[in-house]
Amino acid sequence: MTKSLRIVSLFLGTVLISHMALSQSDRFAFAVTDLNKEGANWSFLRKVDLQTGAYSEILLSGNDVARLSYDAATKKQMTAPLTDARYGNLANAAFGTGVAAAAYDKRHERLYFTPMFFDQLRYVDLKTMNVYFVNGSDFSGQVIKAADQSNIVTRMVIGDDGNGYALTNDGNHLLRFTTGKKTEVTDLGALVDAAENKGVSVHNSCSSFGGDMIADNDGNLFVLTARNNVFKIEIESKVAAYLGTITGLPANFTTNGAAVDENNTILISSAVTSTSLYTVDPKTWVASAVKSTVVPWHTADLANSNILETRKPVSAPELISSKAALLNDKINLYPNPVTANQFNIQFNRAEGGAYMVQITDARGQVVAQKMVSVNSKGQTIAGIDLPALFAKGIYIVKVNDANSKTVYSNKIVVQ
């Protein structure tokens, strides 16, 4: 009993510390601008005050082709200038070809970014202002950028889990990268349109390219596109749900930068107009102009460490219950999403016996089921087939024991 209480105490302490860290909100955002207020050469880093809308002087001139950067793996300065077949020595410039995607990693004091036409992850060490290149591998795997800019990364954020997330314009490559000593990049694959999107696709160039991305405290990303449309992305399933269009903006306003402020609203910037910065209420997606005497810079991207709080605070009893549920995680389902009408279930620590696997649709109706027999812990039931004409979408997989008690339930995406 004493041991159990100690575990719970440590768990609660960790949660409280995490909550305190998150509550120390940034009152600024990093901003990618031109040298000139209304220019479009996105190679200069500044800060913007979230309350006053005032921009700082240049923090980093990202167009310097003579400045040698550092290798992110060895931490040593590169000794030879880089050249590129298309852009020549512009490959040496930190923000060469312009930047439209950046993310602030407060834990390591780094600003991650990727140039628009170089397929490479890079970061600025904000303590020294040295620039580091993640050499040896491509970032998105889309080295040759399409003429329609569909495979360019224009959205990036650090998630609540500490990992970085980046997204191509067309939504076909959701990338996750680690932010510790060793950078590892994983292509999570293409986003899936939610069934209720009613034709507004996250892959559509007219409605859904460009913009910026923020993260919440419940495992989701939010894409605010250049055309002012909003999509909520569940990271685990990669399902993108269309939430609506930002209202209250001037006709020529394009959302190009987004950052959460200390009031849990979203500051947005435009790369084509200097009318005003705007704050957006995430409950209504209505925008209001920031009251400021300062004319904003045209801004391609914003980045800070604030997370949108969408999950209600959890009480101590609920935390204990959540921890117990975590320790009681007996069953695992994969792959998810399902791409070949077949998935597997691993019974990690479940008791032996007969189990009924049921798949239900959004209305709760059972659309498929299978009885399985488990003989040992860790056993995997491979190849649970779905009907050949199974419709794409989101379903619930339930595992019931011999007493018809549900011992596992999880969403699954069928592509």
CSV table of C-alpha atoms in Angstrom, one decimal:
chain,number,residue,atom,x,y,z
A,1,MET,CA,0.0,0.0,0.0
A,2,THR,CA,2.8,2.4,0.9
A,3,LYS,CA,4.5,1.7,-2.4
A,4,SER,CA,1.3,2.3,-4.3
A,5,LEU,CA,0.8,5.7,-2.5
A,6,ARG,CA,4.4,6.6,-3.3
A,7,ILE,CA,3.8,5.9,-7.0
A,8,VAL,CA,0.7,8.0,-7.1
A,9,SER,CA,2.4,10.8,-5.2
A,10,LEU,CA,5.2,10.9,-7.7
A,11,PHE,CA,2.8,10.8,-10.5
A,12,LEU,CA,0.7,13.7,-9.1
A,13,GLY,CA,3.9,15.7,-8.4
A,14,THR,CA,5.0,15.2,-12.0
A,15,VAL,CA,1.6,16.4,-13.3
A,16,LEU,CA,1.7,19.4,-11.0
A,17,ILE,CA,5.2,20.4,-12.1
A,18,SER,CA,4.2,20.0,-15.8
A,19,HIS,CA,1.1,22.1,-15.2
A,20,MET,CA,3.2,24.8,-13.5
A,21,ALA,CA,5.7,24.8,-16.4
A,22,LEU,CA,2.8,25.2,-18.9
A,23,SER,CA,1.2,28.0,-17.0
A,24,GLN,CA,4.3,30.2,-17.5
A,25,SER,CA,3.1,31.4,-20.8
A,26,ASP,CA,5.2,33.1,-23.4
A,27,ARG,CA,4.1,36.7,-23.9
A,28,PHE,CA,5.8,36.9,-27.3
A,29,ALA,CA,6.2,34.9,-30.5
A,30,PHE,CA,9.1,34.6,-32.9
A,31,ALA,CA,8.2,36.1,-36.2
A,32,VAL,CA,9.6,35.5,-39.7
A,33,THR,CA,9.6,38.7,-41.7
A,34,ASP,CA,11.5,40.6,-44.5
A,35,LEU,CA,14.1,43.3,-43.9
A,36,ASN,CA,11.4,45.7,-45.1
A,37,LYS,CA,8.0,45.9,-43.3
A,38,GLU,CA,6.0,45.0,-46.4
A,39,GLY,CA,8.6,42.8,-48.2
A,40,ALA,CA,8.3,39.1,-48.9
A,41,ASN,CA,11.8,37.8,-48.5
A,42,TRP,CA,11.1,35.6,-45.4
A,43,SER,CA,14.7,35.5,-44.1
A,44,PHE,CA,14.7,37.7,-41.0
A,45,LEU,CA,13.9,36.6,-37.4
A,46,ARG,CA,12.2,39.0,-35.0
A,47,LYS,CA,10.0,38.8,-31.9
A,48,VAL,CA,6.5,40.2,-31.6
A,49,ASP,CA,4.9,41.3,-28.3
A,50,LEU,CA,1.6,39.4,-28.0
A,51,GLN,CA,0.0,42.3,-26.1
A,52,THR,CA,1.2,45.4,-27.9
A,53,GLY,CA,1.8,43.9,-31.3
A,54,ALA,CA,5.3,45.6,-31.4
A,55,TYR,CA,8.0,43.9,-33.4
A,56,SER,CA,11.6,43.8,-32.2
A,57,GLU,CA,14.8,44.5,-34.2
A,58,ILE,CA,16.3,41.7,-36.2
A,59,LEU,CA,17.5,38.8,-34.0
A,60,LEU,CA,18.9,36.8,-36.9
A,61,SER,CA,19.7,37.7,-40.5
A,62,GLY,CA,18.9,34.4,-42.2
A,63,ASN,CA,20.2,35.4,-45.6
A,64,ASP,CA,23.9,35.4,-44.8
A,65,VAL,CA,25.5,33.0,-47.3
A,66,ALA,CA,29.0,33.5,-45.8
A,67,ARG,CA,28.1,32.3,-42.3
A,68,LEU,CA,29.0,28.7,-41.7
A,69,SER,CA,26.5,26.7,-39.7
A,70,TYR,CA,26.9,23.8,-37.3
A,71,ASP,CA,26.2,20.1,-37.7
A,72,ALA,CA,23.4,19.1,-35.4
A,73,ALA,CA,24.8,15.6,-34.7
A,74,THR,CA,28.5,16.5,-34.0
A,75,LYS,CA,27.8,20.1,-32.8
A,76,LYS,CA,30.9,21.1,-34.8
A,77,GLN,CA,31.0,24.0,-37.2
A,78,MET,CA,31.0,22.9,-40.8
A,79,THR,CA,34.3,23.7,-42.5
A,80,ALA,CA,33.2,23.9,-46.2
A,81,PRO,CA,30.5,26.1,-47.7
A,82,LEU,CA,27.5,24.3,-49.2
A,83,THR,CA,26.4,24.5,-52.8
A,84,ASP,CA,23.1,23.5,-54.4
A,85,ALA,CA,22.5,22.6,-58.0
A,86,ARG,CA,19.5,24.9,-58.1
A,87,TYR,CA,20.3,27.7,-55.6
A,88,GLY,CA,24.1,27.7,-55.4
A,89,ASN,CA,25.6,29.1,-52.2
A,90,LEU,CA,22.1,30.1,-50.9
A,91,ALA,CA,22.2,26.7,-49.3
A,92,ASN,CA,24.5,28.2,-46.6
A,93,ALA,CA,22.1,30.8,-45.6
A,94,ALA,CA,20.1,29.7,-42.5
A,95,PHE,CA,16.8,30.9,-44.0
A,96,GLY,CA,17.9,30.4,-47.6
A,97,THR,CA,14.9,30.4,-50.0
A,98,GLY,CA,12.7,31.8,-47.2
A,99,VAL,CA,11.0,30.2,-44.2
A,100,ALA,CA,7.3,29.6,-43.7
A,101,ALA,CA,7.4,27.0,-40.9
A,102,ALA,CA,9.0,27.3,-37.5
A,103,ALA,CA,8.5,26.0,-34.0
A,104,TYR,CA,9.8,27.1,-30.6
A,105,ASP,CA,11.2,24.4,-28.4
A,106,LYS,CA,11.3,26.2,-25.0
A,107,ARG,CA,12.8,23.2,-23.2
A,108,HIS,CA,16.0,23.2,-25.2
A,109,GLU,CA,15.8,26.9,-26.2
A,110,ARG,CA,15.8,26.2,-29.9
A,111,LEU,CA,13.8,27.5,-32.8
A,112,TYR,CA,13.3,24.7,-35.3
A,113,PHE,CA,12.5,25.5,-39.0
A,114,THR,CA,12.9,24.4,-42.5
A,115,PRO,CA,13.6,26.5,-45.6
A,116,MET,CA,10.8,26.4,-48.2
A,117,PHE,CA,12.8,24.8,-51.0
A,118,PHE,CA,15.6,23.0,-49.1
A,119,ASP,CA,14.3,19.7,-47.7
A,120,GLN,CA,16.2,20.0,-44.5
A,121,LEU,CA,15.4,20.4,-40.8
A,122,ARG,CA,17.4,23.1,-39.1
A,123,TYR,CA,17.3,25.0,-35.8
A,124,VAL,CA,18.7,28.1,-34.1
A,125,ASP,CA,20.3,27.7,-30.7
A,126,LEU,CA,18.7,30.7,-29.0
A,127,LYS,CA,21.4,30.9,-26.3
A,128,THR,CA,24.2,31.4,-28.8
A,129,MET,CA,22.2,32.2,-32.0
A,130,ASN,CA,24.3,29.6,-33.8
A,131,VAL,CA,22.4,27.7,-36.6
A,132,TYR,CA,22.4,23.9,-36.8
A,133,PHE,CA,21.7,21.8,-39.8
A,134,VAL,CA,20.3,18.2,-39.4
A,135,ASN,CA,22.6,16.7,-42.0
A,136,GLY,CA,22.7,13.2,-43.5
A,137,SER,CA,19.0,12.8,-44.3
A,138,ASP,CA,16.2,14.6,-46.0
A,139,PHE,CA,13.4,16.1,-43.8
A,140,SER,CA,10.2,15.2,-45.6
A,141,GLY,CA,11.7,13.1,-48.4
A,142,GLN,CA,10.3,15.5,-50.9
A,143,VAL,CA,13.6,16.9,-52.2
A,144,ILE,CA,12.3,18.1,-55.5
A,145,LYS,CA,9.6,20.7,-54.6
A,146,ALA,CA,6.5,20.6,-56.8
A,147,ALA,CA,5.6,23.6,-59.0
A,148,ASP,CA,2.3,24.0,-57.2
A,149,GLN,CA,4.2,23.9,-53.8
A,150,SER,CA,2.0,21.0,-52.7
A,151,ASN,CA,4.9,19.1,-51.0
A,152,ILE,CA,6.5,22.1,-49.3
A,153,VAL,CA,6.4,22.2,-45.5
A,154,THR,CA,4.6,25.4,-44.4
A,155,ARG,CA,3.2,24.4,-40.9
A,156,MET,CA,5.3,23.4,-37.8
A,157,VAL,CA,4.8,23.3,-34.0
A,158,ILE,CA,6.1,21.6,-30.9
A,159,GLY,CA,3.4,19.4,-29.5
A,160,ASP,CA,2.4,18.8,-25.9
A,161,ASP,CA,4.4,15.6,-25.9
A,162,GLY,CA,7.7,17.5,-26.6
A,163,ASN,CA,8.0,16.3,-30.2
A,164,GLY,CA,8.0,18.6,-33.2
A,165,TYR,CA,5.3,18.2,-35.9
A,166,ALA,CA,5.4,19.5,-39.4
A,167,LEU,CA,3.0,19.3,-42.3
A,168,THR,CA,3.3,19.7,-46.1
A,169,ASN,CA,0.8,21.9,-47.9
A,170,ASP,CA,-1.1,19.0,-49.4
A,171,GLY,CA,-1.5,17.2,-46.0
A,172,ASN,CA,0.1,14.1,-47.4
A,173,HIS,CA,3.1,14.1,-45.0
A,174,LEU,CA,2.6,14.7,-41.3
A,175,LEU,CA,6.2,14.6,-39.9
A,176,ARG,CA,7.2,14.1,-36.3
A,177,PHE,CA,10.7,14.9,-35.1
A,178,THR,CA,12.4,14.5,-31.7
A,179,THR,CA,14.0,17.5,-30.0
A,180,GLY,CA,16.6,16.0,-27.7
A,181,LYS,CA,20.3,15.2,-28.3
A,182,LYS,CA,19.6,13.1,-31.4
A,183,THR,CA,17.1,14.3,-34.0
A,184,GLU,CA,14.9,11.5,-35.5
A,185,VAL,CA,12.3,12.2,-38.1
A,186,THR,CA,9.3,10.0,-38.8
A,187,ASP,CA,6.8,10.4,-41.6
A,188,LEU,CA,3.5,9.5,-40.0
A,189,GLY,CA,1.8,9.6,-43.4
A,190,ALA,CA,-1.1,11.4,-45.0
A,191,LEU,CA,-4.0,13.0,-43.1
A,192,VAL,CA,-7.5,11.5,-43.4
A,193,ASP,CA,-10.5,13.8,-44.0
A,194,ALA,CA,-13.2,13.3,-41.4
A,195,ALA,CA,-16.5,12.0,-42.8
A,196,GLU,CA,-18.3,15.1,-41.6
A,197,ASN,CA,-16.0,17.5,-43.5
A,198,LYS,CA,-18.7,17.6,-46.3
A,199,GLY,CA,-16.3,18.2,-49.1
A,200,VAL,CA,-13.9,20.6,-47.4
A,201,SER,CA,-10.7,18.6,-47.7
A,202,VAL,CA,-7.5,19.2,-45.8
A,203,HIS,CA,-5.8,18.2,-49.1
A,204,ASN,CA,-7.4,20.9,-51.3
A,205,SER,CA,-5.1,23.6,-52.6
A,206,CYS,CA,-7.7,26.3,-52.7
A,207,SER,CA,-9.0,25.9,-49.2
A,208,SER,CA,-6.2,24.2,-47.2
A,209,PHE,CA,-2.7,25.1,-48.3
A,210,GLY,CA,-0.3,27.3,-46.3
A,211,GLY,CA,-1.0,28.9,-42.9
A,212,ASP,CA,0.4,27.7,-39.6
A,213,MET,CA,-0.2,25.1,-36.9
A,214,ILE,CA,-0.7,25.1,-33.2
A,215,ALA,CA,-1.0,22.2,-30.6
A,216,ASP,CA,-3.3,21.6,-27.7
A,217,ASN,CA,-3.0,19.7,-24.4
A,218,ASP,CA,-5.1,16.8,-25.6
A,219,GLY,CA,-3.1,15.2,-28.4
A,220,ASN,CA,-4.4,17.4,-31.2
A,221,LEU,CA,-3.0,19.8,-33.8
A,222,PHE,CA,-4.9,22.7,-35.3
A,223,VAL,CA,-4.1,23.9,-38.8
A,224,LEU,CA,-5.1,27.4,-39.6
A,225,THR,CA,-4.8,27.6,-43.4
A,226,ALA,CA,-3.9,30.6,-45.5
A,227,ARG,CA,-7.5,30.8,-46.7
A,228,ASN,CA,-8.6,31.1,-43.0
A,229,ASN,CA,-10.0,27.6,-42.7
A,230,VAL,CA,-9.4,25.6,-39.5
A,231,PHE,CA,-8.8,21.8,-39.2
A,232,LYS,CA,-8.4,19.8,-36.0
A,233,ILE,CA,-6.0,16.9,-36.4
A,234,GLU,CA,-6.0,14.0,-34.0
A,235,ILE,CA,-2.3,13.0,-34.0
A,236,GLU,CA,-2.9,9.3,-33.2
A,237,SER,CA,-5.4,8.7,-36.0
A,238,LYS,CA,-4.3,11.5,-38.4
A,239,VAL,CA,-8.0,12.4,-38.9
A,240,ALA,CA,-8.5,16.0,-39.9
A,241,ALA,CA,-11.9,17.5,-39.0
A,242,TYR,CA,-13.0,20.7,-40.6
A,243,LEU,CA,-14.0,23.2,-37.8
A,244,GLY,CA,-15.0,26.1,-40.0
A,245,THR,CA,-13.7,29.4,-41.3
A,246,ILE,CA,-12.2,32.3,-39.2
A,247,THR,CA,-14.7,35.2,-39.4
A,248,GLY,CA,-14.2,38.9,-38.7
A,249,LEU,CA,-11.1,39.3,-41.0
A,250,PRO,CA,-10.7,41.8,-43.8
A,251,ALA,CA,-11.3,40.4,-47.3
A,252,ASN,CA,-7.6,40.4,-48.2
A,253,PHE,CA,-6.3,38.9,-45.0
A,254,THR,CA,-4.5,35.5,-45.3
A,255,THR,CA,-3.6,33.6,-42.1
A,256,ASN,CA,0.1,32.9,-42.4
A,257,GLY,CA,1.3,32.8,-38.8
A,258,ALA,CA,-0.4,31.6,-35.6
A,259,ALA,CA,0.6,31.5,-31.9
A,260,VAL,CA,-1.3,30.9,-28.7
A,261,ASP,CA,-1.3,33.8,-26.3
A,262,GLU,CA,-1.5,33.9,-22.5
A,263,ASN,CA,-5.3,34.3,-22.6
A,264,ASN,CA,-5.7,31.0,-24.5
A,265,THR,CA,-6.7,32.8,-27.7
A,266,ILE,CA,-4.8,32.6,-30.9
A,267,LEU,CA,-2.8,35.5,-32.4
A,268,ILE,CA,-2.6,35.4,-36.2
A,269,SER,CA,-0.5,37.3,-38.7
A,270,SER,CA,-0.7,37.9,-42.5
A,271,ALA,CA,2.1,37.9,-45.1
A,272,VAL,CA,0.1,40.1,-47.5
A,273,THR,CA,-1.5,42.8,-45.4
A,274,SER,CA,-0.4,45.1,-42.6
A,275,THR,CA,-3.8,46.3,-41.5
A,276,SER,CA,-3.6,44.7,-38.0
A,277,LEU,CA,-2.7,41.6,-36.1
A,278,TYR,CA,-5.8,39.6,-35.0
A,279,THR,CA,-6.7,37.4,-32.1
A,280,VAL,CA,-9.0,34.5,-32.7
A,281,ASP,CA,-11.4,32.9,-30.1
A,282,PRO,CA,-10.9,29.1,-30.5
A,283,LYS,CA,-14.4,28.5,-29.3
A,284,THR,CA,-16.1,30.5,-32.0
A,285,TRP,CA,-13.3,31.1,-34.5
A,286,VAL,CA,-14.2,34.8,-34.6
A,287,ALA,CA,-11.3,37.2,-35.0
A,288,SER,CA,-10.8,40.6,-33.4
A,289,ALA,CA,-8.2,43.2,-34.3
A,290,VAL,CA,-5.4,43.8,-31.8
A,291,LYS,CA,-5.6,47.3,-30.4
A,292,SER,CA,-2.2,48.8,-31.2
A,293,THR,CA,-0.6,51.9,-32.4
A,294,VAL,CA,2.0,49.9,-34.2
A,295,VAL,CA,1.6,48.8,-37.8
A,296,PRO,CA,2.5,45.1,-38.0
A,297,TRP,CA,5.1,43.7,-40.3
A,298,HIS,CA,4.1,41.3,-43.1
A,299,THR,CA,4.8,38.0,-41.3
A,300,ALA,CA,5.2,34.5,-42.9
A,301,ASP,CA,5.2,32.6,-39.6
A,302,LEU,CA,4.8,32.9,-35.8
A,303,ALA,CA,6.1,30.5,-33.2
A,304,ASN,CA,6.0,30.3,-29.4
A,305,SER,CA,5.8,27.5,-26.8
A,306,ASN,CA,2.2,28.1,-25.6
A,307,ILE,CA,-0.2,25.2,-25.9
A,308,LEU,CA,-3.9,25.7,-26.5
A,309,GLU,CA,-5.8,24.4,-23.4
A,310,THR,CA,-8.8,22.4,-24.7
A,311,ARG,CA,-8.9,19.7,-22.0
A,312,LYS,CA,-10.4,20.6,-18.7
A,313,PRO,CA,-8.2,20.5,-15.6
A,314,VAL,CA,-8.2,17.1,-13.9
A,315,SER,CA,-8.9,16.6,-10.2
A,316,ALA,CA,-6.6,14.4,-8.0
A,317,PRO,CA,-9.0,11.5,-7.9
A,318,GLU,CA,-9.3,11.5,-11.7
A,319,LEU,CA,-5.5,11.6,-12.0
A,320,ILE,CA,-5.3,8.6,-9.8
A,321,SER,CA,-7.9,6.8,-11.9
A,322,SER,CA,-6.1,7.7,-15.1
A,323,LYS,CA,-2.8,6.4,-13.7
A,324,ALA,CA,-4.6,3.1,-12.7
A,325,ALA,CA,-6.0,2.9,-16.2
A,326,LEU,CA,-2.5,3.5,-17.7
A,327,LEU,CA,-1.0,0.7,-15.6
A,328,ASN,CA,-3.9,-1.6,-16.6
A,329,ASP,CA,-3.2,-1.2,-20.3
A,330,LYS,CA,-3.5,-4.9,-21.3
A,331,ILE,CA,-4.3,-4.8,-25.0
A,332,ASN,CA,-2.7,-3.1,-28.0
A,333,LEU,CA,-4.2,-2.8,-31.5
A,334,TYR,CA,-2.1,-2.1,-34.7
A,335,PRO,CA,-1.7,-0.9,-37.4
A,336,ASN,CA,-3.8,2.2,-36.9
A,337,PRO,CA,-4.8,3.5,-39.4
A,338,VAL,CA,-5.8,0.2,-41.2
A,339,THR,CA,-4.8,0.3,-44.8
A,340,ALA,CA,-5.3,-3.3,-46.0
A,341,ASN,CA,-8.6,-4.2,-44.3
A,342,GLN,CA,-6.7,-6.1,-41.6
A,343,PHE,CA,-5.4,-5.4,-38.2
A,344,ASN,CA,-3.8,-7.3,-35.2
A,345,ILE,CA,-4.5,-7.3,-31.5
A,346,GLN,CA,-1.8,-8.0,-29.0
A,347,PHE,CA,-3.0,-9.2,-25.5
A,348,ASN,CA,0.0,-7.8,-23.5
A,349,ARG,CA,-1.1,-8.8,-20.0
A,350,ALA,CA,-4.7,-10.0,-20.5
A,351,GLU,CA,-5.8,-13.2,-18.8
A,352,GLY,CA,-6.3,-16.2,-21.0
A,353,GLY,CA,-9.7,-17.2,-22.3
A,354,ALA,CA,-12.2,-16.3,-25.0
A,355,TYR,CA,-12.8,-12.8,-26.1
A,356,MET,CA,-15.2,-11.2,-28.6
A,357,VAL,CA,-13.7,-8.5,-30.8
A,358,GLN,CA,-16.4,-6.1,-32.1
A,359,ILE,CA,-16.2,-3.2,-34.6
A,360,THR,CA,-18.9,-0.6,-34.3
A,361,ASP,CA,-19.6,2.4,-36.5
A,362,ALA,CA,-20.3,6.0,-35.5
A,363,ARG,CA,-23.9,5.1,-34.6
A,364,GLY,CA,-22.8,2.3,-32.3
A,365,GLN,CA,-24.0,-0.5,-34.6
A,366,VAL,CA,-21.8,-3.6,-34.7
A,367,VAL,CA,-20.5,-3.9,-38.3
A,368,ALA,CA,-18.1,-6.8,-37.7
A,369,GLN,CA,-17.1,-9.2,-34.9
A,370,LYS,CA,-14.9,-12.2,-34.3
A,371,MET,CA,-14.4,-14.6,-31.4
A,372,VAL,CA,-10.7,-15.1,-30.5
A,373,SER,CA,-9.0,-17.4,-28.0
A,374,VAL,CA,-6.1,-16.2,-25.9
A,375,ASN,CA,-3.8,-18.9,-24.4
A,376,SER,CA,-0.9,-16.8,-23.0
A,377,LYS,CA,0.1,-13.3,-22.1
A,378,GLY,CA,1.7,-11.4,-24.9
A,379,GLN,CA,-0.2,-13.4,-27.5
A,380,THR,CA,-0.9,-11.6,-30.8
A,381,ILE,CA,-4.1,-12.4,-32.7
A,382,ALA,CA,-3.0,-11.6,-36.2
A,383,GLY,CA,-5.0,-10.9,-39.3
A,384,ILE,CA,-8.4,-9.8,-38.0
A,385,ASP,CA,-10.1,-9.2,-41.4
A,386,LEU,CA,-12.6,-6.5,-42.3
A,387,PRO,CA,-15.1,-7.1,-45.1
A,388,ALA,CA,-13.6,-6.3,-48.5
A,389,LEU,CA,-16.1,-3.5,-49.1
A,390,PHE,CA,-15.7,-1.9,-45.6
A,391,ALA,CA,-16.3,1.8,-45.9
A,392,LYS,CA,-13.4,4.2,-45.0
A,393,GLY,CA,-13.8,6.1,-41.8
A,394,ILE,CA,-13.5,6.0,-38.0
A,395,TYR,CA,-14.7,3.0,-36.1
A,396,ILE,CA,-14.6,1.7,-32.5
A,397,VAL,CA,-12.9,-1.6,-31.7
A,398,LYS,CA,-14.1,-3.2,-28.5
A,399,VAL,CA,-12.8,-6.3,-26.8
A,400,ASN,CA,-15.3,-8.1,-24.5
A,401,ASP,CA,-14.4,-10.9,-22.1
A,402,ALA,CA,-16.4,-14.1,-21.5
A,403,ASN,CA,-18.7,-12.1,-19.2
A,404,SER,CA,-19.5,-9.5,-21.9
A,405,LYS,CA,-17.5,-6.9,-20.0
A,406,THR,CA,-15.6,-4.5,-22.2
A,407,VAL,CA,-11.9,-4.7,-21.4
A,408,TYR,CA,-10.6,-2.6,-24.2
A,409,SER,CA,-12.0,0.1,-26.4
A,410,ASN,CA,-10.2,2.3,-29.0
A,411,LYS,CA,-10.8,4.3,-32.1
A,412,ILE,CA,-9.5,2.9,-35.4
A,413,VAL,CA,-9.2,4.6,-38.8
A,414,VAL,CA,-9.9,2.6,-41.9
A,415,GLN,CA,-8.3,4.0,-45.0
